[in-house]
Amino acid sequence: MRKKEKPPLIQAIMTPRGLRAHTQDDAEKLASIPEGSIFEIVPVTTRSDRQLRTYWKALGLVVKVTQKWSSAENLHRDIKMTLGYREQVVNMRTGEITLVPDSIALDKMEHAEFCEFMNQAMALIADTVGFDPLAFLAEERAA
């Protein structure tokens, strides 16, 4: 089965006069769409992909050096649970309540909240394993 092509991604910016294309390329894509087309608009957070990549790189380093977790994803799960980023789920048959890790996805957490989470996570890691992975990564970049 052939994959359905995704429509072109168009970014727009909210101005006092309403939405307008973010770049010239966005304006050109927008101009090519038939009048009367309906859009799904999702605000983009100011959260940084670069910051998120640094977070995962730090977790990968901790896993590699300590071998206390089988993967960065497992370390991430444990960090969220320890720091209280969790939610309750209810077994509908038994009524049993279980805690599961909550999401820190780009669309679930604003930039300021993620900064706080990341600071707490790095402090927790440093306390647990005895070194600051961000400092180690900075030294690696400087070398």
mmCIF file of N, CA and C in Angstrom:
data_model
loop_
_atom_site.group_PDB
_atom_site.id
_atom_site.type_symbol
_atom_site.label_atom_id
_atom_site.label_comp_id
_atom_site.label_asym_id
_atom_site.label_seq_id
_atom_site.Cartn_x
_atom_site.Cartn_y
_atom_site.Cartn_z
ATOM 1 N N MET A 1 0.841 -1.175 0.000
ATOM 2 C CA MET A 1 0.000 0.000 0.000
ATOM 3 C C MET A 1 0.891 1.245 0.000
ATOM 4 N N ARG A 2 0.575 2.194 -0.838
ATOM 5 C CA ARG A 2 1.344 3.416 -0.950
ATOM 6 C C ARG A 2 1.025 4.347 0.218
ATOM 7 N N LYS A 3 2.088 4.946 0.793
ATOM 8 C CA LYS A 3 1.888 5.880 1.900
ATOM 9 C C LYS A 3 1.196 7.141 1.404
ATOM 10 N N LYS A 4 0.280 7.624 2.200
ATOM 11 C CA LYS A 4 -0.402 8.873 1.876
ATOM 12 C C LYS A 4 0.579 10.020 2.081
ATOM 13 N N GLU A 5 0.678 10.896 1.076
ATOM 14 C CA GLU A 5 1.577 12.038 1.193
ATOM 15 C C GLU A 5 1.031 13.018 2.217
ATOM 16 N N LYS A 6 1.956 13.538 3.023
ATOM 17 C CA LYS A 6 1.555 14.545 3.992
ATOM 18 C C LYS A 6 1.458 15.893 3.298
ATOM 19 N N PRO A 7 0.493 16.706 3.707
ATOM 20 C CA PRO A 7 0.424 18.049 3.116
ATOM 21 C C PRO A 7 1.657 18.856 3.542
ATOM 22 N N PRO A 8 2.010 19.886 2.777
ATOM 23 C CA PRO A 8 3.194 20.665 3.137
ATOM 24 C C PRO A 8 3.004 21.349 4.489
ATOM 25 N N LEU A 9 4.052 21.352 5.277
ATOM 26 C CA LEU A 9 4.015 22.034 6.568
ATOM 27 C C LEU A 9 4.131 23.530 6.309
ATOM 28 N N ILE A 10 3.200 24.266 6.837
ATOM 29 C CA ILE A 10 3.194 25.715 6.674
ATOM 30 C C ILE A 10 3.195 26.335 8.062
ATOM 31 N N GLN A 11 4.153 27.195 8.316
ATOM 32 C CA GLN A 11 4.183 27.886 9.592
ATOM 33 C C GLN A 11 3.605 29.282 9.434
ATOM 34 N N ALA A 12 2.843 29.685 10.430
ATOM 35 C CA ALA A 12 2.254 31.020 10.446
ATOM 36 C C ALA A 12 2.551 31.648 11.797
ATOM 37 N N ILE A 13 2.480 32.949 11.836
ATOM 38 C CA ILE A 13 2.731 33.674 13.079
ATOM 39 C C ILE A 13 1.523 34.554 13.374
ATOM 40 N N MET A 14 1.139 34.619 14.644
ATOM 41 C CA MET A 14 0.003 35.441 15.034
ATOM 42 C C MET A 14 0.476 36.884 15.174
ATOM 43 N N THR A 15 -0.218 37.772 14.511
ATOM 44 C CA THR A 15 0.078 39.204 14.589
ATOM 45 C C THR A 15 -1.173 39.915 15.088
ATOM 46 N N PRO A 16 -1.072 41.194 15.418
ATOM 47 C CA PRO A 16 -2.280 41.920 15.837
ATOM 48 C C PRO A 16 -3.382 41.900 14.775
ATOM 49 N N ARG A 17 -3.004 41.695 13.513
ATOM 50 C CA ARG A 17 -3.990 41.670 12.428
ATOM 51 C C ARG A 17 -4.400 40.251 12.051
ATOM 52 N N GLY A 18 -3.943 39.254 12.807
ATOM 53 C CA GLY A 18 -4.298 37.870 12.522
ATOM 54 C C GLY A 18 -3.089 37.064 12.087
ATOM 55 N N LEU A 19 -3.338 35.838 11.617
ATOM 56 C CA LEU A 19 -2.250 34.964 11.189
ATOM 57 C C LEU A 19 -1.651 35.454 9.877
ATOM 58 N N ARG A 20 -0.319 35.310 9.751
ATOM 59 C CA ARG A 20 0.341 35.575 8.478
ATOM 60 C C ARG A 20 1.438 34.538 8.313
ATOM 61 N N ALA A 21 1.807 34.274 7.071
ATOM 62 C CA ALA A 21 2.851 33.295 6.790
ATOM 63 C C ALA A 21 4.139 33.703 7.511
ATOM 64 N N HIS A 22 4.845 32.723 8.057
ATOM 65 C CA HIS A 22 6.053 32.996 8.819
ATOM 66 C C HIS A 22 7.230 33.357 7.915
ATOM 67 N N THR A 23 7.368 32.683 6.787
ATOM 68 C CA THR A 23 8.459 32.954 5.853
ATOM 69 C C THR A 23 7.901 33.106 4.440
ATOM 70 N N GLN A 24 8.752 33.525 3.513
ATOM 71 C CA GLN A 24 8.328 33.634 2.117
ATOM 72 C C GLN A 24 7.933 32.264 1.577
ATOM 73 N N ASP A 25 8.687 31.226 1.946
ATOM 74 C CA ASP A 25 8.366 29.868 1.522
ATOM 75 C C ASP A 25 6.978 29.458 2.030
ATOM 76 N N ASP A 26 6.685 29.789 3.277
ATOM 77 C CA ASP A 26 5.360 29.488 3.830
ATOM 78 C C ASP A 26 4.274 30.232 3.050
ATOM 79 N N ALA A 27 4.549 31.475 2.683
ATOM 80 C CA ALA A 27 3.578 32.265 1.924
ATOM 81 C C ALA A 27 3.313 31.624 0.569
ATOM 82 N N GLU A 28 4.361 31.115 -0.075
ATOM 83 C CA GLU A 28 4.204 30.466 -1.375
ATOM 84 C C GLU A 28 3.395 29.172 -1.254
ATOM 85 N N LYS A 29 3.685 28.377 -0.233
ATOM 86 C CA LYS A 29 2.917 27.144 -0.012
ATOM 87 C C LYS A 29 1.449 27.471 0.243
ATOM 88 N N LEU A 30 1.225 28.489 1.061
ATOM 89 C CA LEU A 30 -0.133 28.890 1.403
ATOM 90 C C LEU A 30 -0.893 29.357 0.159
ATOM 91 N N ALA A 31 -0.222 30.094 -0.701
ATOM 92 C CA ALA A 31 -0.856 30.613 -1.916
ATOM 93 C C ALA A 31 -1.266 29.489 -2.871
ATOM 94 N N SER A 32 -0.592 28.327 -2.764
ATOM 95 C CA SER A 32 -0.895 27.226 -3.682
ATOM 96 C C SER A 32 -2.078 26.368 -3.220
ATOM 97 N N ILE A 33 -2.612 26.651 -2.062
ATOM 98 C CA ILE A 33 -3.706 25.849 -1.512
ATOM 99 C C ILE A 33 -5.043 26.459 -1.940
ATOM 100 N N PRO A 34 -5.960 25.607 -2.382
ATOM 101 C CA PRO A 34 -7.254 26.121 -2.880
ATOM 102 C C PRO A 34 -8.031 26.893 -1.813
ATOM 103 N N GLU A 35 -8.731 27.915 -2.284
ATOM 104 C CA GLU A 35 -9.583 28.707 -1.396
ATOM 105 C C GLU A 35 -10.639 27.797 -0.787
ATOM 106 N N GLY A 36 -10.954 28.035 0.471
ATOM 107 C CA GLY A 36 -11.961 27.239 1.161
ATOM 108 C C GLY A 36 -11.379 26.031 1.887
ATOM 109 N N SER A 37 -10.057 25.810 1.737
ATOM 110 C CA SER A 37 -9.427 24.691 2.445
ATOM 111 C C SER A 37 -9.464 24.945 3.942
ATOM 112 N N ILE A 38 -9.607 23.884 4.695
ATOM 113 C CA ILE A 38 -9.657 23.969 6.156
ATOM 114 C C ILE A 38 -8.315 23.514 6.707
ATOM 115 N N PHE A 39 -7.834 24.190 7.736
ATOM 116 C CA PHE A 39 -6.540 23.891 8.348
ATOM 117 C C PHE A 39 -6.721 23.452 9.788
ATOM 118 N N GLU A 40 -5.813 22.616 10.235
ATOM 119 C CA GLU A 40 -5.682 22.322 11.661
ATOM 120 C C GLU A 40 -4.469 23.114 12.127
ATOM 121 N N ILE A 41 -4.651 23.998 13.071
ATOM 122 C CA ILE A 41 -3.567 24.872 13.515
ATOM 123 C C ILE A 41 -3.172 24.478 14.927
ATOM 124 N N VAL A 42 -1.889 24.233 15.106
ATOM 125 C CA VAL A 42 -1.359 23.853 16.410
ATOM 126 C C VAL A 42 -0.241 24.828 16.774
ATOM 127 N N PRO A 43 -0.372 25.553 17.881
ATOM 128 C CA PRO A 43 0.702 26.470 18.264
ATOM 129 C C PRO A 43 1.997 25.710 18.541
ATOM 130 N N VAL A 44 3.097 26.277 18.122
ATOM 131 C CA VAL A 44 4.404 25.674 18.353
ATOM 132 C C VAL A 44 4.974 26.288 19.625
ATOM 133 N N THR A 45 5.459 25.454 20.519
ATOM 134 C CA THR A 45 6.018 25.978 21.759
ATOM 135 C C THR A 45 7.409 26.520 21.484
ATOM 136 N N THR A 46 7.890 27.315 22.399
ATOM 137 C CA THR A 46 9.233 27.867 22.246
ATOM 138 C C THR A 46 10.287 26.911 22.776
ATOM 139 N N ARG A 47 9.857 25.720 23.165
ATOM 140 C CA ARG A 47 10.803 24.743 23.673
ATOM 141 C C ARG A 47 11.805 24.364 22.611
ATOM 142 N N SER A 48 12.995 24.080 23.032
ATOM 143 C CA SER A 48 14.094 23.859 22.118
ATOM 144 C C SER A 48 14.351 22.375 21.863
ATOM 145 N N ASP A 49 14.382 22.002 20.582
ATOM 146 C CA ASP A 49 14.782 20.636 20.231
ATOM 147 C C ASP A 49 16.219 20.388 20.668
ATOM 148 N N ARG A 50 17.049 21.436 20.574
ATOM 149 C CA ARG A 50 18.455 21.315 20.976
ATOM 150 C C ARG A 50 18.565 20.955 22.460
ATOM 151 N N GLN A 51 17.758 21.593 23.278
ATOM 152 C CA GLN A 51 17.759 21.310 24.713
ATOM 153 C C GLN A 51 17.319 19.872 24.962
ATOM 154 N N LEU A 52 16.312 19.430 24.233
ATOM 155 C CA LEU A 52 15.826 18.060 24.389
ATOM 156 C C LEU A 52 16.890 17.055 23.951
ATOM 157 N N ARG A 53 17.594 17.351 22.857
ATOM 158 C CA ARG A 53 18.694 16.470 22.413
ATOM 159 C C ARG A 53 19.793 16.405 23.468
ATOM 160 N N THR A 54 20.106 17.529 24.103
ATOM 161 C CA THR A 54 21.111 17.553 25.172
ATOM 162 C C THR A 54 20.667 16.676 26.335
ATOM 163 N N TYR A 55 19.396 16.767 26.688
ATOM 164 C CA TYR A 55 18.844 15.948 27.774
ATOM 165 C C TYR A 55 19.062 14.469 27.466
ATOM 166 N N TRP A 56 18.670 14.043 26.254
ATOM 167 C CA TRP A 56 18.797 12.626 25.905
ATOM 168 C C TRP A 56 20.258 12.203 25.780
ATOM 169 N N LYS A 57 21.104 13.087 25.321
ATOM 170 C CA LYS A 57 22.536 12.772 25.233
ATOM 171 C C LYS A 57 23.107 12.566 26.640
ATOM 172 N N ALA A 58 22.693 13.421 27.580
ATOM 173 C CA ALA A 58 23.143 13.286 28.975
ATOM 174 C C ALA A 58 22.672 11.957 29.557
ATOM 175 N N LEU A 59 21.425 11.590 29.298
ATOM 176 C CA LEU A 59 20.913 10.319 29.800
ATOM 177 C C LEU A 59 21.671 9.146 29.189
ATOM 178 N N GLY A 60 21.933 9.219 27.891
ATOM 179 C CA GLY A 60 22.700 8.166 27.229
ATOM 180 C C GLY A 60 24.086 8.017 27.829
ATOM 181 N N LEU A 61 24.722 9.140 28.148
ATOM 182 C CA LEU A 61 26.041 9.116 28.780
ATOM 183 C C LEU A 61 25.985 8.426 30.135
ATOM 184 N N VAL A 62 24.986 8.775 30.940
ATOM 185 C CA VAL A 62 24.844 8.178 32.276
ATOM 186 C C VAL A 62 24.641 6.666 32.162
ATOM 187 N N VAL A 63 23.812 6.243 31.223
ATOM 188 C CA VAL A 63 23.564 4.806 31.026
ATOM 189 C C VAL A 63 24.858 4.103 30.625
ATOM 190 N N LYS A 64 25.587 4.702 29.703
ATOM 191 C CA LYS A 64 26.831 4.104 29.207
ATOM 192 C C LYS A 64 27.885 3.996 30.312
ATOM 193 N N VAL A 65 28.046 5.072 31.071
ATOM 194 C CA VAL A 65 29.099 5.110 32.095
ATOM 195 C C VAL A 65 28.756 4.251 33.307
ATOM 196 N N THR A 66 27.510 4.314 33.752
ATOM 197 C CA THR A 66 27.154 3.631 35.003
ATOM 198 C C THR A 66 26.645 2.214 34.802
ATOM 199 N N GLN A 67 26.001 1.971 33.682
ATOM 200 C CA GLN A 67 25.350 0.686 33.400
ATOM 201 C C GLN A 67 24.337 0.299 34.482
ATOM 202 N N LYS A 68 23.768 1.312 35.150
ATOM 203 C CA LYS A 68 22.738 1.061 36.166
ATOM 204 C C LYS A 68 21.346 0.942 35.551
ATOM 205 N N TRP A 69 21.187 1.405 34.314
ATOM 206 C CA TRP A 69 19.922 1.320 33.599
ATOM 207 C C TRP A 69 20.194 0.642 32.268
ATOM 208 N N SER A 70 19.206 -0.061 31.754
ATOM 209 C CA SER A 70 19.406 -0.771 30.493
ATOM 210 C C SER A 70 19.275 0.159 29.287
ATOM 211 N N SER A 71 18.662 1.345 29.487
ATOM 212 C CA SER A 71 18.512 2.284 28.376
ATOM 213 C C SER A 71 18.258 3.687 28.917
ATOM 214 N N ALA A 72 18.461 4.665 28.042
ATOM 215 C CA ALA A 72 18.155 6.050 28.407
ATOM 216 C C ALA A 72 16.662 6.203 28.691
ATOM 217 N N GLU A 73 15.832 5.455 27.961
ATOM 218 C CA GLU A 73 14.381 5.517 28.178
ATOM 219 C C GLU A 73 14.012 5.041 29.580
ATOM 220 N N ASN A 74 14.686 3.990 30.060
ATOM 221 C CA ASN A 74 14.401 3.501 31.413
ATOM 222 C C ASN A 74 14.863 4.502 32.468
ATOM 223 N N LEU A 75 16.020 5.113 32.250
ATOM 224 C CA LEU A 75 16.487 6.156 33.165
ATOM 225 C C LEU A 75 15.492 7.314 33.159
ATOM 226 N N HIS A 76 15.037 7.705 31.994
ATOM 227 C CA HIS A 76 14.064 8.791 31.851
ATOM 228 C C HIS A 76 12.784 8.473 32.637
ATOM 229 N N ARG A 77 12.309 7.246 32.510
ATOM 230 C CA ARG A 77 11.115 6.813 33.254
ATOM 231 C C ARG A 77 11.349 6.950 34.756
ATOM 232 N N ASP A 78 12.504 6.485 35.222
ATOM 233 C CA ASP A 78 12.799 6.541 36.656
ATOM 234 C C ASP A 78 12.925 7.981 37.150
ATOM 235 N N ILE A 79 13.499 8.852 36.334
ATOM 236 C CA ILE A 79 13.604 10.272 36.700
ATOM 237 C C ILE A 79 12.209 10.864 36.865
ATOM 238 N N LYS A 80 11.342 10.629 35.889
ATOM 239 C CA LYS A 80 9.989 11.191 35.962
ATOM 240 C C LYS A 80 9.242 10.678 37.193
ATOM 241 N N MET A 81 9.357 9.400 37.465
ATOM 242 C CA MET A 81 8.661 8.834 38.625
ATOM 243 C C MET A 81 9.209 9.432 39.923
ATOM 244 N N THR A 82 10.537 9.536 40.026
ATOM 245 C CA THR A 82 11.167 10.057 41.246
ATOM 246 C C THR A 82 10.823 11.520 41.477
ATOM 247 N N LEU A 83 10.788 12.308 40.393
ATOM 248 C CA LEU A 83 10.512 13.741 40.527
ATOM 249 C C LEU A 83 9.018 14.061 40.608
ATOM 250 N N GLY A 84 8.180 13.043 40.522
ATOM 251 C CA GLY A 84 6.742 13.262 40.669
ATOM 252 C C GLY A 84 6.017 13.596 39.382
ATOM 253 N N TYR A 85 6.674 13.402 38.238
ATOM 254 C CA TYR A 85 6.002 13.602 36.947
ATOM 255 C C TYR A 85 5.303 12.289 36.592
ATOM 256 N N ARG A 86 4.168 12.103 37.218
ATOM 257 C CA ARG A 86 3.430 10.854 37.049
ATOM 258 C C ARG A 86 1.942 11.136 37.142
ATOM 259 N N GLU A 87 1.188 10.183 36.660
ATOM 260 C CA GLU A 87 -0.264 10.308 36.720
ATOM 261 C C GLU A 87 -0.865 8.989 37.172
ATOM 262 N N GLN A 88 -2.072 9.060 37.660
ATOM 263 C CA GLN A 88 -2.767 7.866 38.121
ATOM 264 C C GLN A 88 -3.579 7.259 36.989
ATOM 265 N N VAL A 89 -3.509 5.941 36.897
ATOM 266 C CA VAL A 89 -4.393 5.221 35.987
ATOM 267 C C VAL A 89 -5.180 4.229 36.828
ATOM 268 N N VAL A 90 -6.409 3.999 36.413
ATOM 269 C CA VAL A 90 -7.291 3.133 37.182
ATOM 270 C C VAL A 90 -7.621 1.901 36.357
ATOM 271 N N ASN A 91 -7.435 0.724 36.973
ATOM 272 C CA ASN A 91 -7.873 -0.516 36.350
ATOM 273 C C ASN A 91 -9.394 -0.523 36.454
ATOM 274 N N MET A 92 -10.056 -0.507 35.328
ATOM 275 C CA MET A 92 -11.517 -0.375 35.325
ATOM 276 C C MET A 92 -12.220 -1.603 35.886
ATOM 277 N N ARG A 93 -11.563 -2.746 35.910
ATOM 278 C CA ARG A 93 -12.180 -3.959 36.468
ATOM 279 C C ARG A 93 -12.010 -4.031 37.975
ATOM 280 N N THR A 94 -10.812 -3.695 38.461
ATOM 281 C CA THR A 94 -10.538 -3.881 39.892
ATOM 282 C C THR A 94 -10.587 -2.589 40.691
ATOM 283 N N GLY A 95 -10.511 -1.443 39.997
ATOM 284 C CA GLY A 95 -10.461 -0.168 40.704
ATOM 285 C C GLY A 95 -9.072 0.157 41.220
ATOM 286 N N GLU A 96 -8.119 -0.748 40.981
ATOM 287 C CA GLU A 96 -6.749 -0.534 41.447
ATOM 288 C C GLU A 96 -6.148 0.689 40.754
ATOM 289 N N ILE A 97 -5.496 1.536 41.559
ATOM 290 C CA ILE A 97 -4.849 2.743 41.038
ATOM 291 C C ILE A 97 -3.352 2.479 40.935
ATOM 292 N N THR A 98 -2.798 2.795 39.788
ATOM 293 C CA THR A 98 -1.369 2.629 39.540
ATOM 294 C C THR A 98 -0.801 3.964 39.071
ATOM 295 N N LEU A 99 0.420 4.261 39.474
ATOM 296 C CA LEU A 99 1.092 5.466 38.986
ATOM 297 C C LEU A 99 1.940 5.105 37.776
ATOM 298 N N VAL A 100 1.873 5.939 36.735
ATOM 299 C CA VAL A 100 2.682 5.755 35.538
ATOM 300 C C VAL A 100 3.364 7.080 35.220
ATOM 301 N N PRO A 101 4.508 7.032 34.530
ATOM 302 C CA PRO A 101 5.197 8.284 34.185
ATOM 303 C C PRO A 101 4.336 9.156 33.276
ATOM 304 N N ASP A 102 4.373 10.448 33.518
ATOM 305 C CA ASP A 102 3.658 11.411 32.692
ATOM 306 C C ASP A 102 4.543 11.798 31.508
ATOM 307 N N SER A 103 3.991 12.488 30.551
ATOM 308 C CA SER A 103 4.722 12.881 29.346
ATOM 309 C C SER A 103 5.415 14.224 29.538
ATOM 310 N N ILE A 104 6.603 14.354 28.941
ATOM 311 C CA ILE A 104 7.277 15.651 28.882
ATOM 312 C C ILE A 104 7.391 16.089 27.417
ATOM 313 N N ALA A 105 6.555 15.522 26.553
ATOM 314 C CA ALA A 105 6.609 15.821 25.121
ATOM 315 C C ALA A 105 6.516 17.328 24.878
ATOM 316 N N LEU A 106 7.034 17.745 23.725
ATOM 317 C CA LEU A 106 7.040 19.163 23.369
ATOM 318 C C LEU A 106 5.663 19.790 23.473
ATOM 319 N N ASP A 107 4.628 19.035 23.126
ATOM 320 C CA ASP A 107 3.278 19.594 23.166
ATOM 321 C C ASP A 107 2.620 19.462 24.540
ATOM 322 N N LYS A 108 3.320 18.864 25.495
ATOM 323 C CA LYS A 108 2.743 18.653 26.829
ATOM 324 C C LYS A 108 3.347 19.563 27.896
ATOM 325 N N MET A 109 4.512 20.149 27.608
ATOM 326 C CA MET A 109 5.234 20.897 28.636
ATOM 327 C C MET A 109 5.844 22.144 28.012
ATOM 328 N N GLU A 110 5.558 23.286 28.587
ATOM 329 C CA GLU A 110 6.118 24.550 28.101
ATOM 330 C C GLU A 110 7.615 24.627 28.410
ATOM 331 N N HIS A 111 8.274 25.559 27.768
ATOM 332 C CA HIS A 111 9.725 25.707 27.892
ATOM 333 C C HIS A 111 10.172 25.893 29.347
ATOM 334 N N ALA A 112 9.539 26.809 30.052
ATOM 335 C CA ALA A 112 9.941 27.087 31.442
ATOM 336 C C ALA A 112 9.778 25.844 32.314
ATOM 337 N N GLU A 113 8.698 25.117 32.112
ATOM 338 C CA GLU A 113 8.466 23.900 32.895
ATOM 339 C C GLU A 113 9.516 22.838 32.565
ATOM 340 N N PHE A 114 9.869 22.717 31.277
ATOM 341 C CA PHE A 114 10.892 21.742 30.912
ATOM 342 C C PHE A 114 12.246 22.133 31.486
ATOM 343 N N CYS A 115 12.567 23.427 31.481
ATOM 344 C CA CYS A 115 13.837 23.880 32.081
ATOM 345 C C CYS A 115 13.912 23.467 33.546
ATOM 346 N N GLU A 116 12.816 23.662 34.261
ATOM 347 C CA GLU A 116 12.766 23.258 35.673
ATOM 348 C C GLU A 116 12.929 21.744 35.804
ATOM 349 N N PHE A 117 12.203 21.003 34.961
ATOM 350 C CA PHE A 117 12.319 19.543 34.976
ATOM 351 C C PHE A 117 13.753 19.111 34.698
ATOM 352 N N MET A 118 14.372 19.695 33.675
ATOM 353 C CA MET A 118 15.734 19.301 33.307
ATOM 354 C C MET A 118 16.722 19.627 34.424
ATOM 355 N N ASN A 119 16.586 20.797 35.038
ATOM 356 C CA ASN A 119 17.463 21.150 36.166
ATOM 357 C C ASN A 119 17.318 20.153 37.307
ATOM 358 N N GLN A 120 16.078 19.806 37.633
ATOM 359 C CA GLN A 120 15.836 18.831 38.706
ATOM 360 C C GLN A 120 16.387 17.456 38.318
ATOM 361 N N ALA A 121 16.201 17.076 37.056
ATOM 362 C CA ALA A 121 16.669 15.769 36.585
ATOM 363 C C ALA A 121 18.190 15.680 36.662
ATOM 364 N N MET A 122 18.883 16.732 36.217
ATOM 365 C CA MET A 122 20.353 16.706 36.242
ATOM 366 C C MET A 122 20.883 16.699 37.673
ATOM 367 N N ALA A 123 20.202 17.425 38.569
ATOM 368 C CA ALA A 123 20.598 17.411 39.990
ATOM 369 C C ALA A 123 20.375 16.024 40.585
ATOM 370 N N LEU A 124 19.243 15.402 40.255
ATOM 371 C CA LEU A 124 18.949 14.053 40.736
ATOM 372 C C LEU A 124 19.995 13.061 40.236
ATOM 373 N N ILE A 125 20.341 13.150 38.973
ATOM 374 C CA ILE A 125 21.364 12.258 38.412
ATOM 375 C C ILE A 125 22.688 12.473 39.127
ATOM 376 N N ALA A 126 23.093 13.726 39.282
ATOM 377 C CA ALA A 126 24.369 14.014 39.951
ATOM 378 C C ALA A 126 24.387 13.435 41.359
ATOM 379 N N ASP A 127 23.283 13.595 42.090
ATOM 380 C CA ASP A 127 23.204 13.042 43.450
ATOM 381 C C ASP A 127 23.247 11.513 43.445
ATOM 382 N N THR A 128 22.638 10.915 42.424
ATOM 383 C CA THR A 128 22.517 9.455 42.378
ATOM 384 C C THR A 128 23.792 8.771 41.897
ATOM 385 N N VAL A 129 24.409 9.319 40.849
ATOM 386 C CA VAL A 129 25.554 8.635 40.241
ATOM 387 C C VAL A 129 26.897 9.290 40.556
ATOM 388 N N GLY A 130 26.863 10.499 41.127
ATOM 389 C CA GLY A 130 28.111 11.122 41.570
ATOM 390 C C GLY A 130 28.808 12.017 40.563
ATOM 391 N N PHE A 131 28.175 12.309 39.441
ATOM 392 C CA PHE A 131 28.759 13.284 38.515
ATOM 393 C C PHE A 131 27.657 13.992 37.742
ATOM 394 N N ASP A 132 27.981 15.201 37.284
ATOM 395 C CA ASP A 132 27.035 16.008 36.526
ATOM 396 C C ASP A 132 27.234 15.718 35.038
ATOM 397 N N PRO A 133 26.267 15.060 34.393
ATOM 398 C CA PRO A 133 26.463 14.705 32.987
ATOM 399 C C PRO A 133 26.575 15.919 32.066
ATOM 400 N N LEU A 134 25.934 17.029 32.421
ATOM 401 C CA LEU A 134 26.022 18.233 31.576
ATOM 402 C C LEU A 134 27.430 18.824 31.619
ATOM 403 N N ALA A 135 28.047 18.796 32.797
ATOM 404 C CA ALA A 135 29.433 19.283 32.890
ATOM 405 C C ALA A 135 30.358 18.386 32.080
ATOM 406 N N PHE A 136 30.124 17.108 32.143
ATOM 407 C CA PHE A 136 30.931 16.143 31.378
ATOM 408 C C PHE A 136 30.761 16.395 29.882
ATOM 409 N N LEU A 137 29.543 16.628 29.415
ATOM 410 C CA LEU A 137 29.295 16.905 28.004
ATOM 411 C C LEU A 137 29.962 18.223 27.581
ATOM 412 N N ALA A 138 29.923 19.225 28.464
ATOM 413 C CA ALA A 138 30.560 20.515 28.157
ATOM 414 C C ALA A 138 32.070 20.340 28.018
ATOM 415 N N GLU A 139 32.671 19.541 28.890
ATOM 416 C CA GLU A 139 34.114 19.274 28.805
ATOM 417 C C GLU A 139 34.427 18.543 27.508
ATOM 418 N N GLU A 140 33.564 17.617 27.118
ATOM 419 C CA GLU A 140 33.747 16.855 25.887
ATOM 420 C C GLU A 140 33.732 17.787 24.670
ATOM 421 N N ARG A 141 32.798 18.763 24.677
ATOM 422 C CA ARG A 141 32.690 19.709 23.569
ATOM 423 C C ARG A 141 33.900 20.636 23.505
ATOM 424 N N ALA A 142 34.425 21.013 24.684
ATOM 425 C CA ALA A 142 35.557 21.937 24.739
ATOM 426 C C ALA A 142 36.850 21.276 24.280
ATOM 427 N N ALA A 143 36.926 19.970 24.402
ATOM 428 C CA ALA A 143 38.168 19.250 24.064
ATOM 429 C C ALA A 143 38.396 19.171 22.570
#
